[in-house]
GROMACS .gro file of C-alpha atoms in nm:
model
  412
    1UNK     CA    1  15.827  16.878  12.362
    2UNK     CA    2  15.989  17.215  12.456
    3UNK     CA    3  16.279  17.299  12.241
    4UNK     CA    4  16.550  17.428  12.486
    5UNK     CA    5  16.721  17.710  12.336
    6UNK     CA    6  17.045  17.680  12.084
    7UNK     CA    7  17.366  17.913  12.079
    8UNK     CA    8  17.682  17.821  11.939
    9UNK     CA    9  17.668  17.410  12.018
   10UNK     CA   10  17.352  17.223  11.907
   11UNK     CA   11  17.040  17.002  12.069
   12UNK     CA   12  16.929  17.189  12.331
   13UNK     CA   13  17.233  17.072  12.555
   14UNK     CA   14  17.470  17.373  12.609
   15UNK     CA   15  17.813  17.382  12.664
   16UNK     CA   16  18.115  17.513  12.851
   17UNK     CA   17  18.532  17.445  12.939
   18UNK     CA   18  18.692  17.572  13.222
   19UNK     CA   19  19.029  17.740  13.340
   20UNK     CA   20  19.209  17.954  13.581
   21UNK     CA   21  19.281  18.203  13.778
   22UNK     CA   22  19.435  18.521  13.831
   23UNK     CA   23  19.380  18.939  13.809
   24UNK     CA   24  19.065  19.138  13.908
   25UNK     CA   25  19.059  19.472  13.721
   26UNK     CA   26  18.998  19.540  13.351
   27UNK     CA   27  19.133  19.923  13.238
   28UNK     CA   28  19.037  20.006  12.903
   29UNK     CA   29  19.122  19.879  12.614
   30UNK     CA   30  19.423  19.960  12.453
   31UNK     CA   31  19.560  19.839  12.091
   32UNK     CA   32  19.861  19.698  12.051
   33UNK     CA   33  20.049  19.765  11.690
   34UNK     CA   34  19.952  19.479  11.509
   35UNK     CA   35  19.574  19.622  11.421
   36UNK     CA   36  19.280  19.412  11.409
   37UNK     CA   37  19.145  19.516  11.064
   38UNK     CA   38  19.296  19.367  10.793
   39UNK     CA   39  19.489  19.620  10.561
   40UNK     CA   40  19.407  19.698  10.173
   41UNK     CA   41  19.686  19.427  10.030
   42UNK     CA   42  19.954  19.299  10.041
   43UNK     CA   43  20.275  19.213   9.865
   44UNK     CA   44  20.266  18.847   9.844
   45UNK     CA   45  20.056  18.584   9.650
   46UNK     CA   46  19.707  18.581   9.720
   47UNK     CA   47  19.573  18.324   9.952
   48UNK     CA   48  19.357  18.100   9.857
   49UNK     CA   49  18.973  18.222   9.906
   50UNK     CA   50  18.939  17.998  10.201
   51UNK     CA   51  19.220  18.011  10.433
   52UNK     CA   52  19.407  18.161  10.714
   53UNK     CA   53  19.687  18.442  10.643
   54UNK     CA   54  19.909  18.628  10.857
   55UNK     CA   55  19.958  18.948  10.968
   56UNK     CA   56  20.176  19.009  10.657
   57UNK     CA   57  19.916  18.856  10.471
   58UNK     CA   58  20.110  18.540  10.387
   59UNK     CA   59  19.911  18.210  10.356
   60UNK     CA   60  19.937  17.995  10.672
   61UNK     CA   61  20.070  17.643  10.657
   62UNK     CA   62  19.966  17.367  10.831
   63UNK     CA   63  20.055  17.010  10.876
   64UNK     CA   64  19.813  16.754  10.728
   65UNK     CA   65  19.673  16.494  10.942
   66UNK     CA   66  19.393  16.228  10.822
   67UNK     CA   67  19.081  16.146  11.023
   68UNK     CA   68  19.158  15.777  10.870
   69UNK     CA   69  19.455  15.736  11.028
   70UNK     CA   70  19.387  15.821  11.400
   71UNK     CA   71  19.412  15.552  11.672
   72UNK     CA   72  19.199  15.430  11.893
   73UNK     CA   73  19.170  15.573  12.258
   74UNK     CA   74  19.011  15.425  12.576
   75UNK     CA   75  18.981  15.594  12.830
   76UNK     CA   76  18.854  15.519  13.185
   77UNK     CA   77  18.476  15.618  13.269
   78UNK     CA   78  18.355  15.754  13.591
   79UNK     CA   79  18.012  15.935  13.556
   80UNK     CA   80  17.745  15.976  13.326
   81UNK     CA   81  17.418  16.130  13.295
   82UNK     CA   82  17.115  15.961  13.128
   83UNK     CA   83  16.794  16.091  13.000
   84UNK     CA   84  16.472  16.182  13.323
   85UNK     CA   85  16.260  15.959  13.345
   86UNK     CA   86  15.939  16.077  13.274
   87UNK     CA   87  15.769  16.326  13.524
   88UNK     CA   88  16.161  16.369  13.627
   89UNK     CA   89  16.381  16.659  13.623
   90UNK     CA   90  16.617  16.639  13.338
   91UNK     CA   91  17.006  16.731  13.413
   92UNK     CA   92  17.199  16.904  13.164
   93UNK     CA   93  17.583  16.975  13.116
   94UNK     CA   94  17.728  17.289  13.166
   95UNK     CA   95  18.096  17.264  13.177
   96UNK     CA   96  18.359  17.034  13.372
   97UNK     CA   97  18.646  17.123  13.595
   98UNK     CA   98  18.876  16.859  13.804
   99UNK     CA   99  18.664  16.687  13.993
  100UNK     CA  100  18.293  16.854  13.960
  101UNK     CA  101  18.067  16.956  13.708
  102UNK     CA  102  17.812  17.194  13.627
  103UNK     CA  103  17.488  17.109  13.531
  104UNK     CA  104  17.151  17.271  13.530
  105UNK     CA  105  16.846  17.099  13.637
  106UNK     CA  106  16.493  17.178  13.395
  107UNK     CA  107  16.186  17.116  13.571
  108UNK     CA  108  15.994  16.834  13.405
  109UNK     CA  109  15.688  17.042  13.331
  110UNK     CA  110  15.932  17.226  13.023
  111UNK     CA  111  15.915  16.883  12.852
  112UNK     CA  112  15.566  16.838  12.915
  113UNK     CA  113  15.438  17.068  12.756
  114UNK     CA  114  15.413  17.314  12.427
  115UNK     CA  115  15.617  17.620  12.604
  116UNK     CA  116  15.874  17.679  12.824
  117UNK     CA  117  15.691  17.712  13.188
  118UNK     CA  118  15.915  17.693  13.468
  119UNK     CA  119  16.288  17.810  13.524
  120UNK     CA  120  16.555  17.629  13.528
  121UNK     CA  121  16.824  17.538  13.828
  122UNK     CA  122  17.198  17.560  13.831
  123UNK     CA  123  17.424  17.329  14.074
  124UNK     CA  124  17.665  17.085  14.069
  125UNK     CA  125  17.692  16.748  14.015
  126UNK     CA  126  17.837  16.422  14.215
  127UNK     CA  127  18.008  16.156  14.042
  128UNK     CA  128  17.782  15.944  14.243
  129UNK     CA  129  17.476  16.157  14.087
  130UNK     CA  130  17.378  16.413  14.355
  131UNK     CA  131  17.310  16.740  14.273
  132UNK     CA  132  17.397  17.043  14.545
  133UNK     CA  133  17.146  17.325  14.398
  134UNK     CA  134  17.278  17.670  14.434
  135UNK     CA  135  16.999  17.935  14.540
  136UNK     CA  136  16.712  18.001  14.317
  137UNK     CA  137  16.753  18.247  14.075
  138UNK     CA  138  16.437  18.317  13.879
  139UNK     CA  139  16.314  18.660  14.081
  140UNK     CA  140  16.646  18.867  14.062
  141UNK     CA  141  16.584  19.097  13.781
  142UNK     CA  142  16.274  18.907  13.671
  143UNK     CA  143  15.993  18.988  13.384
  144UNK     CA  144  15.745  18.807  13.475
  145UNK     CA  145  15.856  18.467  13.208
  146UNK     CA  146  16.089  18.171  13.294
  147UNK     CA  147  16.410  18.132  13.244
  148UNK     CA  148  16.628  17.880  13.084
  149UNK     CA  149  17.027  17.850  13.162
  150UNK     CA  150  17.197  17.786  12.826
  151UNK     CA  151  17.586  17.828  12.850
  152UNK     CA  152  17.822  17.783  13.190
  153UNK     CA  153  18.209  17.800  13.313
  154UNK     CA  154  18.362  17.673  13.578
  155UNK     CA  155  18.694  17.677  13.744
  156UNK     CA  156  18.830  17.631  14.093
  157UNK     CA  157  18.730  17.973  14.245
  158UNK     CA  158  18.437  18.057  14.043
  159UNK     CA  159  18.117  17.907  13.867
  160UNK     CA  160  17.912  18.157  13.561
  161UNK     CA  161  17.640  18.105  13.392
  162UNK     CA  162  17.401  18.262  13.187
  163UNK     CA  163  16.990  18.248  13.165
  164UNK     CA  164  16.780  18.355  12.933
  165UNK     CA  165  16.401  18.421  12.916
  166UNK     CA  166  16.398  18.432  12.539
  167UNK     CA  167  16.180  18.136  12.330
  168UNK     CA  168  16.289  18.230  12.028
  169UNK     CA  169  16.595  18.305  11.760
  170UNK     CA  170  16.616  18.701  11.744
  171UNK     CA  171  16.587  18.814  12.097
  172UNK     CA  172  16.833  18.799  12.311
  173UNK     CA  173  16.712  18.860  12.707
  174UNK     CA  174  17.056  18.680  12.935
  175UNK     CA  175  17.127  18.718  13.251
  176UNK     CA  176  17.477  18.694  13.365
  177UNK     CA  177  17.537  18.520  13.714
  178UNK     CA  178  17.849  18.408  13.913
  179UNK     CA  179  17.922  18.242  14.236
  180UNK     CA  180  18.185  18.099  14.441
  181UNK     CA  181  18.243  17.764  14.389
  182UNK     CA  182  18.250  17.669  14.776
  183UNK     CA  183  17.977  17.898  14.920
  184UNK     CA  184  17.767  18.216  14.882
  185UNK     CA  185  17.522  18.328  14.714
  186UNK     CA  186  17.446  18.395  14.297
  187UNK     CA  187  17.537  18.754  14.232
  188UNK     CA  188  17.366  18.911  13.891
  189UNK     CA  189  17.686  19.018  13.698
  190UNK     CA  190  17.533  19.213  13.415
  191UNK     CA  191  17.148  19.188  13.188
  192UNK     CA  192  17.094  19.220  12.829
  193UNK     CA  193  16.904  19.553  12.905
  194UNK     CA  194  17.199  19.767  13.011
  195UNK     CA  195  17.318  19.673  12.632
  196UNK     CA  196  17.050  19.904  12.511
  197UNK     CA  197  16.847  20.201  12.512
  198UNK     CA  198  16.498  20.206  12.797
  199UNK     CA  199  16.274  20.281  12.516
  200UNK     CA  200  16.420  20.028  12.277
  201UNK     CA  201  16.204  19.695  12.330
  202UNK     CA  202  16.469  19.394  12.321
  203UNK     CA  203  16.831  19.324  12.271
  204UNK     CA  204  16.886  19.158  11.938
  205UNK     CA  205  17.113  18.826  11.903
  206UNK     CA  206  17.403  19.002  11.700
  207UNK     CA  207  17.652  18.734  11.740
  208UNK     CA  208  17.458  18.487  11.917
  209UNK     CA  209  17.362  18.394  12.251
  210UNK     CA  210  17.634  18.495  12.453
  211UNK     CA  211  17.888  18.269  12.617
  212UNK     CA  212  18.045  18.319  12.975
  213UNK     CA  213  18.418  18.217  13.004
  214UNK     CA  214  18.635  18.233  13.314
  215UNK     CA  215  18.986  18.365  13.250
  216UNK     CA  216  19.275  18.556  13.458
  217UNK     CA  217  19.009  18.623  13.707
  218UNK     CA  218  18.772  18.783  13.495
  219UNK     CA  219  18.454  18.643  13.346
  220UNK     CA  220  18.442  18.722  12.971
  221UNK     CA  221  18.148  18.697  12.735
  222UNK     CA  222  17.996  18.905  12.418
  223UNK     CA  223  17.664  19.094  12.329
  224UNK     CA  224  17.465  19.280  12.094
  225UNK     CA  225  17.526  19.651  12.226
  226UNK     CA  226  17.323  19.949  12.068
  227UNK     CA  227  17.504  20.245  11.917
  228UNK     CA  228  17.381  20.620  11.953
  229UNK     CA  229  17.222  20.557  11.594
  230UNK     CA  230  17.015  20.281  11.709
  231UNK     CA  231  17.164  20.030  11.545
  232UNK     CA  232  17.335  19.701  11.706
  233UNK     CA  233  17.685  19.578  11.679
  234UNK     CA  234  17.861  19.261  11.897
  235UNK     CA  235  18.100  19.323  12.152
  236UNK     CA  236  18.326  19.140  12.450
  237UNK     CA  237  18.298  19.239  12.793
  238UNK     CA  238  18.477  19.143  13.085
  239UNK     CA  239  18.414  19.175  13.466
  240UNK     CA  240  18.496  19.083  13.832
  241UNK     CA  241  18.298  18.801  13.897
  242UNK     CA  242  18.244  18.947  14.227
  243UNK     CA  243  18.079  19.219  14.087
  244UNK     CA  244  18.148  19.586  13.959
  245UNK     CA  245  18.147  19.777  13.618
  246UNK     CA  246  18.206  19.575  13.293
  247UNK     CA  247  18.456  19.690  13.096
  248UNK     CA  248  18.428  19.696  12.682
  249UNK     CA  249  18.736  19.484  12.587
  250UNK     CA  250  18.661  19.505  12.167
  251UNK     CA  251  18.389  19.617  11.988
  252UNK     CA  252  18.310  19.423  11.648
  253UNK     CA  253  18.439  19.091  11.844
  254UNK     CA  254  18.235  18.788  11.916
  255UNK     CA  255  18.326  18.412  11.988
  256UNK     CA  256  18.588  18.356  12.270
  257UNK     CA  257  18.771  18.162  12.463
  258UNK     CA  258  19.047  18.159  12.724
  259UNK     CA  259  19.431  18.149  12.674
  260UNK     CA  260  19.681  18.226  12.890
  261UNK     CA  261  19.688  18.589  12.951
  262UNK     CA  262  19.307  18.640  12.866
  263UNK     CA  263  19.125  18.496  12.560
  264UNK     CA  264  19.128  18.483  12.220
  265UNK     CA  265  18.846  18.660  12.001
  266UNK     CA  266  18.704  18.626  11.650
  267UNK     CA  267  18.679  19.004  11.520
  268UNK     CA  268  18.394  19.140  11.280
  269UNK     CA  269  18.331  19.375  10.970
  270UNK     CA  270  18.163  19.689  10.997
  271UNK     CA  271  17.970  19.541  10.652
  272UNK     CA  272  17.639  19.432  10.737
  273UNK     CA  273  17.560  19.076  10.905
  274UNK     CA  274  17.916  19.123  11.052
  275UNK     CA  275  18.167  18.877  10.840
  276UNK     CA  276  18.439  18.772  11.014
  277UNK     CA  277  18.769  18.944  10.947
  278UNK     CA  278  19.040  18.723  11.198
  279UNK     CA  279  19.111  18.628  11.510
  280UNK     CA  280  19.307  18.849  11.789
  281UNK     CA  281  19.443  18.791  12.138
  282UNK     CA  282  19.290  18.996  12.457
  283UNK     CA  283  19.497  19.043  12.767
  284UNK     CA  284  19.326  19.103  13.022
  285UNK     CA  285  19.498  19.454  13.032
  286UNK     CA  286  19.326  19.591  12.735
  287UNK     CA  287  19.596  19.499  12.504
  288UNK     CA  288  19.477  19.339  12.121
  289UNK     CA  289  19.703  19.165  11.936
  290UNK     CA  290  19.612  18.993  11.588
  291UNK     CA  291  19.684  18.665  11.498
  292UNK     CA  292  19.539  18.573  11.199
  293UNK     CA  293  19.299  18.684  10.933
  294UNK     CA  294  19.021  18.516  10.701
  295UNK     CA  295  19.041  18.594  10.351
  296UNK     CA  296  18.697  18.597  10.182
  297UNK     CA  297  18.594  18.537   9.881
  298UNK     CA  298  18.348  18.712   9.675
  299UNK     CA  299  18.044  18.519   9.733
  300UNK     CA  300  18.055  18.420  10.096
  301UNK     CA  301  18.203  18.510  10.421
  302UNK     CA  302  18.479  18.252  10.551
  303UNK     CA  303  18.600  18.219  10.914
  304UNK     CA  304  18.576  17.992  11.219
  305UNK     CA  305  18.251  17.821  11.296
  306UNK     CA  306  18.380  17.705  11.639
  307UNK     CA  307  18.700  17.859  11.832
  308UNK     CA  308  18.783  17.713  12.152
  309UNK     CA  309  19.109  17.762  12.364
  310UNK     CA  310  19.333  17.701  12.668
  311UNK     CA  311  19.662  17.776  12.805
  312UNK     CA  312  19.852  17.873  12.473
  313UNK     CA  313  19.683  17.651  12.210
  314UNK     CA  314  19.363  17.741  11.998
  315UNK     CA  315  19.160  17.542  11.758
  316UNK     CA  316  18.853  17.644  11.519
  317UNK     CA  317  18.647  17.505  11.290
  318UNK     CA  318  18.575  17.635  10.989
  319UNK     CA  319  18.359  17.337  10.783
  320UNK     CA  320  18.598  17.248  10.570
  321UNK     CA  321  18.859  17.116  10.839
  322UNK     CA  322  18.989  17.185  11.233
  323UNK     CA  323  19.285  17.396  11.205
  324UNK     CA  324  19.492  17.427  11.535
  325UNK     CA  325  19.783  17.688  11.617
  326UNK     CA  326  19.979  17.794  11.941
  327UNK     CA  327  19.880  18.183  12.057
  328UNK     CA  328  20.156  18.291  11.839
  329UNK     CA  329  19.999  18.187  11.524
  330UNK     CA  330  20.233  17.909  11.469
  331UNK     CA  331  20.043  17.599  11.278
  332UNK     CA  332  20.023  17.297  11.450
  333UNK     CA  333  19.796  17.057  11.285
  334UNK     CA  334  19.491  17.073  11.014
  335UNK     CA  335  19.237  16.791  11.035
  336UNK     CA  336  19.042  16.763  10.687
  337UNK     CA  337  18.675  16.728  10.754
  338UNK     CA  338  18.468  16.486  10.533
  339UNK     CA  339  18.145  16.687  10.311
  340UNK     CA  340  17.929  16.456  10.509
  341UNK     CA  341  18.060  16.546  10.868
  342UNK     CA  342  18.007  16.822  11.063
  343UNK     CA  343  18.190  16.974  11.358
  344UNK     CA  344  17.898  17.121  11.644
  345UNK     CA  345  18.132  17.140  11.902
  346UNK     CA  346  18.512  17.180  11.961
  347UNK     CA  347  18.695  17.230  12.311
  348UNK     CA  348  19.066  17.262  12.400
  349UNK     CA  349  19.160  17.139  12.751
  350UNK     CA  350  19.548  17.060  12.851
  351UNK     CA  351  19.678  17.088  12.516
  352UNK     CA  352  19.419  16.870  12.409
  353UNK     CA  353  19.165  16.932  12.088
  354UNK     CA  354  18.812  16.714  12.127
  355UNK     CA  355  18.553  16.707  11.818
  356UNK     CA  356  18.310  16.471  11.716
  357UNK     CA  357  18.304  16.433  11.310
  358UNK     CA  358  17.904  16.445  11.337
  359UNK     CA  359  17.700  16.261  11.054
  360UNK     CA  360  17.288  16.191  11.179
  361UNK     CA  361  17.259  15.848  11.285
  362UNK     CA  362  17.560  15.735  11.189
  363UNK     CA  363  17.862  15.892  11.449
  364UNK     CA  364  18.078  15.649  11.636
  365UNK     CA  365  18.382  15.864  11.699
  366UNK     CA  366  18.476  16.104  11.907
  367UNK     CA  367  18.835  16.282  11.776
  368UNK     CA  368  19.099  16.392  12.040
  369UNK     CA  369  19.431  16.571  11.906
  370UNK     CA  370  19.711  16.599  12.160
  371UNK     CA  371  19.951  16.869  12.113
  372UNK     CA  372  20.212  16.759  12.294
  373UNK     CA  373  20.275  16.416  12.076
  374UNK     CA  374  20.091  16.564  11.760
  375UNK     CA  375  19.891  16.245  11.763
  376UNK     CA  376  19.510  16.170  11.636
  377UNK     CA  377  19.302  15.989  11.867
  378UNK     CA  378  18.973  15.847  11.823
  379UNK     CA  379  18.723  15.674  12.123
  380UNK     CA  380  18.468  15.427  12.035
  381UNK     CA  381  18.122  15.620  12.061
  382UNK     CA  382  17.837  15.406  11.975
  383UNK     CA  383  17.573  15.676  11.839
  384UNK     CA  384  17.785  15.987  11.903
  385UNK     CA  385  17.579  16.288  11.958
  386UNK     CA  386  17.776  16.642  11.907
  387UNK     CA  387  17.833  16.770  12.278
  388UNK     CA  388  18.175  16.772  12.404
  389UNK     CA  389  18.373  16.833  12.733
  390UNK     CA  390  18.654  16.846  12.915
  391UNK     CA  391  18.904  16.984  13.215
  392UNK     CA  392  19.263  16.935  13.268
  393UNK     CA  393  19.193  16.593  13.403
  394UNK     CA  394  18.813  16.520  13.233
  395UNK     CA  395  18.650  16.470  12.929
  396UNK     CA  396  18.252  16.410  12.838
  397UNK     CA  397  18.071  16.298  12.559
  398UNK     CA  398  17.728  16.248  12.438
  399UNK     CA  399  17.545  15.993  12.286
  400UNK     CA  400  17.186  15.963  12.124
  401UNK     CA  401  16.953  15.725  12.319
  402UNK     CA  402  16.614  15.714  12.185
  403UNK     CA  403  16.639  16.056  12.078
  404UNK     CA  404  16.735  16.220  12.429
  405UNK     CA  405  17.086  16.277  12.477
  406UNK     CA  406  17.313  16.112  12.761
  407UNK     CA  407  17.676  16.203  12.854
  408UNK     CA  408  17.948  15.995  12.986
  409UNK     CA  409  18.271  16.169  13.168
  410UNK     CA  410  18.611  16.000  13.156
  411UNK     CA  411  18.931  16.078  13.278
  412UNK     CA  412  19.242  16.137  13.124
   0.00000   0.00000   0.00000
C-alpha cells in the first residue's frame, strides 16, 4: 500500500480547522517591544527545565485538571466517512467549517500499488456523501510526478490547500492553492521553488510540511526559505488568497494557527535543528508580540508538539500535558498526559480544545475542554484513531476499522 505523506498530524489522513474573515494586505513586518528572543536571564527563580515562562521570565501557572475526572459527552452525529471499497476512490478529511467539509479524493490506483501514481482531487463533501470536485489541478506548475494534497482550510469565503509531489521525508515540493468557496476556479498561490535558489535542486522540510491557515483574510502558512549562504531556515508567509506577492511575516517561525487578529506562531533558534524558543502573536499588520517562552534544559529541546488556535484561546501540546491560555498569556487549564498516551492532534474551535489521549489499540476517548465552563469532556470512541476536527458548530473524529481509518462528524 502507498503510504500517503505525514506532516504535523499522523496516518496518512491530514488535517485542518477553519475561521474567518477580514483584511487583504500584509505590509512588512514590524516588531512590537516585547522581542521574540528570549533575553540572557532573569531576576526570578529559575523555571523548571520543562515549562512555560513569561516575558519576565516568571514560571507560568496553570490550573490542574485530571483526564480521570472528565465527563462523558454525547453528542449528535450527522456524517461520516468510511474506508473505499476496493477499486474505489478513497475520501480524506481536510478541514470542517459550518455546514461543509473539505476532503480530497485519492485515486484508487495510489493504494494499489508500490508508489504514488496518480494525483489527488480536492472538493467538498455532502452530509449525504456527494462530493462537488473543484477543477483539476495536477498540470498548473507541474514536474512531470503526481501530486498528493496533505493539509487544507476552510472558511466561509475561502477554501486552501496544499499538494505536494514529494514521496519522501526531506524534500519538500508544495503547492499552495486557494479558491472561492462558491465558484471559480483554483488559483496557484505560491510553490516551494520560489523559496530557493534555480540552481539549488529541492526545498528541504525545515519545519515540516507546511500548513495553510485562513485568518483576517489572509492565508498563512510556513517554509523552508534559503539564505544568500545557501543554507535553509523556516519562515511564515502570508498572502491574498486571491493572489499577489507573499509577504515574510517572521523568519525563524514555524507552526501556526489563527487567533483573532492573525495567528499565533511557535518561534525558532538560530542553533542548529532550530529548537524552539516561545510562542508570539502575528497581526496581520506585521506586528509580533511574545507570549511565552520554553525554557530548555541541557540535554533536549522543550516546546509545543502541537499548537492550535481560534478566536482568543490557544492550546499546545508538549508530551508531557495540554496546556491552554487566552492570547494574553493568561493560564487557563493544564491537562496531565499519561507516559503511555500520546497527543497527534489538537484543534481549538469556539473556545473549545479537542485531543484524543492516543495509546495503539487501545483509545476509546476523545477529550473536549470548554473554556467557557472550564469543564473536561470525554465522548465514547470505540477504537479512537488520532485525527481530529472541528468548526464553530462541528466536530470529527476518527476511528480504526480494520486498519483504514473512518471519521464521524457531530455537531455541537
Amino acid at each position: 500500500m502507498t503510504k500517503l505523506r505525514s506532516g504535523f498530524r499522523t496516518a496518512g489522513l491530514l488535517v485542518a480547522a477553519a475561521l474567518l474573515s477580514g483584511c487583504t494586505t500584509t505590509p512588512q513586518p514590524t516588531i512590537a517591544p516585547a522581542p521574540s528572543t528570549p533575553p540572557a536571564a532573569s531576576t526570578s527563580e529559575p523555571a523548571d527545565p520543562h515549562t512555560l515562562v513569561d516575558t519576565a521570565g516568571d514560571a507560568l501557572e496553570f490550573p490542574l485538571v485530571e483526564l480521570d475526572d472528565a465527563k462523558p459527552l454525547t453528542l449528535p452525529e450527522i456524517a461520516s466517512i468510511t474506508p473505499a471499497q476496493p477499486g474505489h476512490d478513497h475520501t480524506i478529511l481536510l478541514a470542517l467549517s459550518n455546514g461543509r467539509t473539505l476532503v480530497t479524493l485519492s485515486p484508487s490506483e495510489n493504494f494499489e500499488e508500490a508508489a504514488f501514481v496518480k494525483s489527488n482531487r480536492v472538493g467538498l463533501l455532502r452530509d449525504d456523501g456527494t462530493v462537488d470536485l473543484f477543477a483539476d489541478t495536477s498540470n498548473i506548475r507541474p514536474d512531470g510526478r503526481p501530486r498528493q494534497t496533505y493539509a487544507g482550510d476552510i472558511n466561509e469565503q475561502w477554501v486552501v490547500w496544499m499538494e505536494t509531489s514529494s514521496d519522501n521525508m526531506y524534500e519538500s515540493n508544495w503547492r499552495l492553492f486557494a479558491q472561492e468557496l462558491d465558484g471559480g476556479k483554483p488559483i496557484l498561490v505560491a510553490a516551494a521553488e520560489d523559496q530557493r535558489k534555480a540552481t539549488t535542486e529541492f526545498l528541504p522540510l525545515a519545519g515540516g510540511d507546511p500548513f495553510p491557515r485562513l485568518s483576517e483574510g489572509l492565508v498563512w502558512w510556513w517554509t523552508a526559505h534559503e539564505q544568500p549562504d545557501g543554507t535553509f531556515q523556516p519562515r511564515i508567509l502570508a498572502a491574498d488568497p486571491a493572489g499577489g506577492e507573499p509577504k515574510e511575516m517572521l523568519a525563524l517561525s514555524a507552526q501556526l494557527s489563527p487567533v483573532t487578529g492573525g495567528i499565533v506562531a511557535v518561534t525558532l533558534s538560530e542553533a542548529e535543528d532550530h529548537p524552539q524558543t516561545g510562542i508570539v502573536r502575528i497581526d496581520t499588520d506585521g506586528t509580533v508580540t511574545e507570549l511565552v517562552r520554553f525554557t530548555q534544559d541541557s540535554e533536549a529541546s522543550w516546546g509545543a508538539q502541537r499548537l492550535a488556535s481560534s478566536g482568543n484561546i490557544v492550546a499546545m501540546s508538549t508530551g508531557e500535558a495540554v496546556l491552554i491560555m487566552d492570547t494574553s498569556a493568561t493560564p487557563i487549564a493544564q491537562i496531565p498526559i499519561p507516559n503511555d498516551r500520546e497527543i497527534w492532534d489538537l484543534d481549538v474551535c469556539a473556545g473549545k480544545v479537542v485531543f484524543t489521549p492516543y495509546k495503539p489499540e487501545e483509545t476509546d476517548q476523545v477529550a473536549v475542554y470548554d473554556t467557557t465552563t472550564n469543564t473536561l469532556q470525554t465522548i465514547h470512541v470505540p477504537r479512537a484513531e488520532t485525527d481530529n476536527y472541528c468548526s464553530d458548530q462541528r466536530i470529527s473524529w476518527s476511528q480504526n476499522e480494520n486498519n483504514w481509518t473512518s471519521n464521524t462528524i457531530a455537531i455541537w
